XYZ file of C-alpha atoms in Angstrom:
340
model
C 14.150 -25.053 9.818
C 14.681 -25.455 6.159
C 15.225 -22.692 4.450
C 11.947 -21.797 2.361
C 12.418 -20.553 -1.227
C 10.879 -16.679 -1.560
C 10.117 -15.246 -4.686
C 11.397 -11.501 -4.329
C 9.236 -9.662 -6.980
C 10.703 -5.946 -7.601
C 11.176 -3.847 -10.844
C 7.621 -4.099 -12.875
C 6.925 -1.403 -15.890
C 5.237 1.417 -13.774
C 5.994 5.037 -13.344
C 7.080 3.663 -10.009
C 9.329 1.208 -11.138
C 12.859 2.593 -9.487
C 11.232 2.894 -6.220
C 10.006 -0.730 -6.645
C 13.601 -1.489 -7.019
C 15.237 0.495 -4.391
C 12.387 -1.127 -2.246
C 13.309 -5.189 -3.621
C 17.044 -4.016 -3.069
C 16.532 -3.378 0.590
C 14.191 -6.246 1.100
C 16.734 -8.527 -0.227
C 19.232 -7.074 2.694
C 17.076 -7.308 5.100
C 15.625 -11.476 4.415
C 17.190 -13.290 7.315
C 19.433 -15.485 4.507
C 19.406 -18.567 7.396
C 15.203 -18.940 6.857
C 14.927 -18.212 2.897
C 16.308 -18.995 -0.154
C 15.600 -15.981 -2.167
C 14.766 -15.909 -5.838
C 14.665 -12.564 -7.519
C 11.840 -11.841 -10.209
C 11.457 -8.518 -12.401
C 8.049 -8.194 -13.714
C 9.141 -6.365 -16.990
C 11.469 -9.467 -18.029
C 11.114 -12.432 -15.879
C 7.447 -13.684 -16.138
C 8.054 -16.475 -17.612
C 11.018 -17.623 -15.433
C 8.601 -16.535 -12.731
C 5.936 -19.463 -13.884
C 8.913 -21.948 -14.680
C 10.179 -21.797 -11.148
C 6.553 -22.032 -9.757
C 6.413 -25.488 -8.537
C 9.543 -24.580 -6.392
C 8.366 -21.216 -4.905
C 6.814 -21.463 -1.437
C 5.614 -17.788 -1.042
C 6.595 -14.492 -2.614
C 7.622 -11.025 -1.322
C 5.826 -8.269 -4.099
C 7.222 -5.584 -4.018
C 5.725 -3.640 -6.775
C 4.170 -0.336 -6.973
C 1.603 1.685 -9.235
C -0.058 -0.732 -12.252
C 0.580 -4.344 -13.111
C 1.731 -5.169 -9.317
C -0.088 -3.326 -6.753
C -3.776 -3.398 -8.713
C -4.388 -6.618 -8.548
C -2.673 -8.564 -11.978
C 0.266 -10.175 -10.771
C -1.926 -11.266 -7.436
C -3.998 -13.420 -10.064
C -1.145 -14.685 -11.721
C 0.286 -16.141 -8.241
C -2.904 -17.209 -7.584
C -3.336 -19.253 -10.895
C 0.700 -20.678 -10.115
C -0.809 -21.331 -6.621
C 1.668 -19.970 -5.305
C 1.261 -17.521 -1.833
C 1.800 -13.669 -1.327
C 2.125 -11.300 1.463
C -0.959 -8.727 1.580
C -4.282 -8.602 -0.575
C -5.405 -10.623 -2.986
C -7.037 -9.534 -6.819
C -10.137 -7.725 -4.915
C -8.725 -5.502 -2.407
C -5.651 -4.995 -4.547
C -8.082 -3.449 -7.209
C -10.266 -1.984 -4.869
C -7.900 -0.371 -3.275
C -5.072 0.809 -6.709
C -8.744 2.923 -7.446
C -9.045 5.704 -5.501
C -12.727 6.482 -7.041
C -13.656 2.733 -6.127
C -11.955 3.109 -2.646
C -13.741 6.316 -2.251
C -17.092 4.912 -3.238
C -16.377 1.789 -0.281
C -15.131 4.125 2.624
C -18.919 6.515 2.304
C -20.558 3.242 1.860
C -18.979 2.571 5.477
C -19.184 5.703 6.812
C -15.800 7.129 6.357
C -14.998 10.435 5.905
C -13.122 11.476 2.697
C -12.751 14.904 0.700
C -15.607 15.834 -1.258
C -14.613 14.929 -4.893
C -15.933 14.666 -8.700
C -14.915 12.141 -10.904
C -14.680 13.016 -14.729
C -13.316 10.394 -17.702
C -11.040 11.617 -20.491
C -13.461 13.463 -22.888
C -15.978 15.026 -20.577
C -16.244 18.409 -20.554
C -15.055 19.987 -17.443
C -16.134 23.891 -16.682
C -13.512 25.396 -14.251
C -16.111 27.530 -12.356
C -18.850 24.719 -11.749
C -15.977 22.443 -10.035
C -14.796 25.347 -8.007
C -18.682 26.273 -7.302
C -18.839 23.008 -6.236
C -15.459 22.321 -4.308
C -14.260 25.344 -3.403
C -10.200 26.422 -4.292
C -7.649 25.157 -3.850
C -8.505 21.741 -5.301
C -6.311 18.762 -5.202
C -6.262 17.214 -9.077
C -5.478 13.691 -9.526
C -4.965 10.683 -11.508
C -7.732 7.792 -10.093
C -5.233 4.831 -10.330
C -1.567 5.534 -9.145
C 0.438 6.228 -6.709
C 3.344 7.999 -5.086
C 1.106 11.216 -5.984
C 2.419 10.717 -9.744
C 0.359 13.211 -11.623
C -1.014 14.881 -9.009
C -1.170 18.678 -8.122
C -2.484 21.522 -7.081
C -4.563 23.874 -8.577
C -5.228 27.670 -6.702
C -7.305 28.917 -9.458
C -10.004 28.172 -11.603
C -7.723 29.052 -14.290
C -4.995 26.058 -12.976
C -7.296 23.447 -13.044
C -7.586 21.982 -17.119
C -3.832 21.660 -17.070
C -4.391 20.033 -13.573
C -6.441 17.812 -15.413
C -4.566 17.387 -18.340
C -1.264 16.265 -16.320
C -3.659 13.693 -14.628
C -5.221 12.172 -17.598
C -1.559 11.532 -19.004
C -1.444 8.997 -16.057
C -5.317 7.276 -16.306
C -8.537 7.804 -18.136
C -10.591 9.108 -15.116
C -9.275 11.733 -12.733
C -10.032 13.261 -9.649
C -10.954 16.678 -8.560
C -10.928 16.995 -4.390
C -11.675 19.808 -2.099
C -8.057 20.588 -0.559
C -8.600 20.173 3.276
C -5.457 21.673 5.157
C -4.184 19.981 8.274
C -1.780 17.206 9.865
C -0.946 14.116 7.599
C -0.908 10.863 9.242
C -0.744 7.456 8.410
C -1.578 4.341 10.412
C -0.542 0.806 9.540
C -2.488 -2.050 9.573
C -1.054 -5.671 9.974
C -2.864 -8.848 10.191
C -5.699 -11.281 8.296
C -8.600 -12.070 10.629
C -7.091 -10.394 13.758
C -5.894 -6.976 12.626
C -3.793 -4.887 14.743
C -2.117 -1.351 14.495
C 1.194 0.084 14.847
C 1.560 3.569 16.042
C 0.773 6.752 13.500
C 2.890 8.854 11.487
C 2.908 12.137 11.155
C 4.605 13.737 7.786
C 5.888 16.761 7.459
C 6.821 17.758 3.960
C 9.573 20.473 3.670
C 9.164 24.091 2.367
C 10.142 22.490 -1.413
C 6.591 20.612 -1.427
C 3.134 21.931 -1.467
C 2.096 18.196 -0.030
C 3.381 15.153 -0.171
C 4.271 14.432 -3.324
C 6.982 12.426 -4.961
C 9.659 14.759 -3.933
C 8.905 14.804 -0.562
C 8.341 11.248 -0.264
C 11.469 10.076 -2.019
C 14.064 12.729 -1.479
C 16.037 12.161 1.828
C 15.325 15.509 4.165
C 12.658 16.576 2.151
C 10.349 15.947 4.803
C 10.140 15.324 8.274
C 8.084 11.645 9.429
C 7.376 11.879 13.375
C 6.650 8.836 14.518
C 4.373 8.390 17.327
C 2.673 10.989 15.971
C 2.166 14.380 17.817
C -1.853 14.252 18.345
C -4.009 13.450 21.085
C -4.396 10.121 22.364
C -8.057 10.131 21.207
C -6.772 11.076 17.711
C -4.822 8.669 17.708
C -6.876 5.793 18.747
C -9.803 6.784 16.735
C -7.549 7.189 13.695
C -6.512 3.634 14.366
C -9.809 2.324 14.423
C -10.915 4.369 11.316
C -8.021 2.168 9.609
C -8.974 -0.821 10.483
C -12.413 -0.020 8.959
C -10.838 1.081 5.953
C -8.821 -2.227 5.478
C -12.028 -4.137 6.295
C -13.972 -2.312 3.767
C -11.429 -2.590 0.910
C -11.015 -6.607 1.402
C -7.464 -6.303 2.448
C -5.572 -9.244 3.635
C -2.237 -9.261 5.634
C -1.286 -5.452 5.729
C -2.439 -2.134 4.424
C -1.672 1.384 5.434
C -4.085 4.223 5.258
C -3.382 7.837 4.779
C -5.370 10.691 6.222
C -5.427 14.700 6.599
C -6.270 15.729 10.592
C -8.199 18.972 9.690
C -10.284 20.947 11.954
C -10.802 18.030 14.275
C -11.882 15.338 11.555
C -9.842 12.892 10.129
C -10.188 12.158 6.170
C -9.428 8.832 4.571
C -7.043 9.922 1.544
C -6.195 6.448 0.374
C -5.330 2.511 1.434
C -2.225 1.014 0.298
C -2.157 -2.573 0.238
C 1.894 -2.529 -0.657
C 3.371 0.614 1.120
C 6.736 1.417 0.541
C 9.059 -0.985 2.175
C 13.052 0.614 1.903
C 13.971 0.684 5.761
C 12.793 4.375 5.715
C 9.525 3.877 4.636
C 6.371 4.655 6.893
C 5.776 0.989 7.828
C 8.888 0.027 8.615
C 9.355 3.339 10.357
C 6.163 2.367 12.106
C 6.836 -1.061 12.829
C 9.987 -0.277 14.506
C 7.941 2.034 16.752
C 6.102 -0.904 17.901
C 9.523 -3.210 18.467
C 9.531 -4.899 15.122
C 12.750 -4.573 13.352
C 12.619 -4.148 9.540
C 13.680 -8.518 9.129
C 10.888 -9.355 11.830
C 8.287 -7.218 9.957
C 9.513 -9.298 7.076
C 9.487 -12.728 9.046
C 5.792 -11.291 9.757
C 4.357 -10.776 6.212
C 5.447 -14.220 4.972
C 3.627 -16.148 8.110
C 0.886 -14.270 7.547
C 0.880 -14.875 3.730
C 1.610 -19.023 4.443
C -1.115 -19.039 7.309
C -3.288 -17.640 5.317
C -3.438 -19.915 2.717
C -2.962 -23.009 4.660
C -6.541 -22.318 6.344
C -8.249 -21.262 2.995
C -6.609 -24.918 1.795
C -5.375 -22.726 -1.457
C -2.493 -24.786 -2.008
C -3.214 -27.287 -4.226
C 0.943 -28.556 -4.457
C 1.030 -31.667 -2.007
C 4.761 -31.144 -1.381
C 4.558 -27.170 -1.382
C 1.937 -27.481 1.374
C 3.567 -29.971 3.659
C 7.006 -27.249 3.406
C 4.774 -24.192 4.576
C 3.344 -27.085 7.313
C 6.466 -27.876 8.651
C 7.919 -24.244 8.429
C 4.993 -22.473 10.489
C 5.585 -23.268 14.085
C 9.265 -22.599 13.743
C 8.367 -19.173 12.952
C 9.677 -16.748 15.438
C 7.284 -13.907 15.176
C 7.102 -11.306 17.649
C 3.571 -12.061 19.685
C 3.025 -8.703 21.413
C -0.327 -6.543 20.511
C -0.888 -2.888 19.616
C -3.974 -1.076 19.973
């Protein structure tokens, strides 16, 4: 087929802005060069390149993290250049960048989730009443973020306002959780109207981390990722299907991946991503390959689902852009098999 021209989207002007580009760097290896022509596009210099080459650009690869890429913003910008993404669109993307918003969806469909209290920059927060309340130790974070920027733990009632203080440097409204210990998995989700799973992930951090927390994530060793996870089958499956549910609630599209703590028995939704890390080490990929999906074909994958996707809505108002993605579909080679 001819190639079709990606738009690789990396960099952005978040906290997480090297991983974003570590992530586009590997990305950019692993795009089968014989199926795209790949355009790269940095948020923090190149938007309006980005809207120049529009009428060009049949789909585009984001692969930003934190604000300004994964909350929904640059998802309305494609969508105004008509131009189609892998993943969510504006509302999941926000729904999901807010954990008090996500938190707020998941017990609206009966989802289990830390007990919490939300407080804005400003309110008064008494260190006994939350702990009263929560218990100790409490897990303090920033409401929109990720890669657990910002986020720590505090043992005391005494740790908790400069908890507080090192989340509000990161967001106006923080997060206070009761700290639930236990096994941390993560389950993948892939798919628009027919969503399946890969298998789960169980992390590890190392003795260096309390959790899972930047170091952990990003430092090679630092922590161990098991994947299939170690749990029962039934822990397994239901965590599967408590995913799915999750990605349902938040309005994802295309692929999210949901974190939760195993901890005496129950599983707790921590959070959705709707763009998980994507180096070749990352729990997706790691994941994906589980299932029999190189890194490229997980790739391959995304952009169908991305094209597809807007080809039913009829999104794509570009004549010629539209009859490109037409053509290009059935030659798509993407592996057919199903996962519970």
């Amino acid at each position: 087929m001819k190639p079709l021209t990606v738009a690789l989207i990396s960099g952005g002007d978040s906290s997480e802005r090297q991983v974003s580009i570590d992530s586009g760097n590997e990305v950019f290896d692993a795009l089968d060069k014989g199926k795209y022509q790949i355009l790269r596009y940095d948020p923090k210099t190149d938007l309006g390149k980005l809207t120049l080459d529009a009428p060009q650009i049949d789909a585009a690869l984001i692969i930003l993290h934190g604000p300004f890429g994964e909350d929904g913003t640059l998802q309305g910008m494609l969508d105004l250049l008509d131009i189609p993404y892998q993943g969510s669109g504006v509302l999941g993307s926000a729904l999901s960048m807010n954990k008090l918003a996500s938190k707020q969806m998941y017990e609206k469909n009966g989802l289990l989730s830390p007990p919490y209290l939300a407080i804005l920059k400003g309110d008064t927060v008494n260190p006994e009443w939350c702990v009263e309340r929560l218990g100790l130790p409490l897990v303090v974070k920033p409401a929109v973020g990720g890669s657990s920027i910002g986020m720590s733990i505090a043992r005391s009632a005494q740790d908790l306002p400069a908890a507080v203080e090192k989340a509000f440097e990161h967001d106006r409204c923080t997060l206070i959780e009761t700290y639930l210990s236990g096994t941390e998995l993560t389950c993948s989700v892939i798919g628009n109207d027919q969503l399946e799973t890969y298998p789960l992930v169980e992390i590890r951090p190392g003795e260096a981390s309390e959790f899972f927390d930047y170091l952990a994530k990003y430092t090679p060793g630092a922590s161990v990722e098991i994947c299939p996870a170690e749990v029962a089958d039934d822990i397994a499956l239901e965590a599967q299907s408590i995913a799915k549910k999750a990605h349902i609630a938040l309005f994802c599209r295309g692929y999210s991946r949901t974190d939760f703590i195993l901890s005496n028995g129950l599983l707790y939704v921590i959070e959705t991503n709707t763009i998980p890390g994507m180096t070749r080490t990352s729990l997706l990929p790691k994941s994906a390959a589980a299932a029999g999906l190189s890194f490229s074909e997980l790739l391959d994958r995304l952009i169908y689902l991305s094209l597809d996707d807007h080809v039913k809505k009829s999104n794509i108002r570009d004549l010629n852009r539209l009859e490109r993605i037409r053509q290009a579909l059935p030659n798509f080679k993407i592996c057919k098999r199903r996962f519970l």
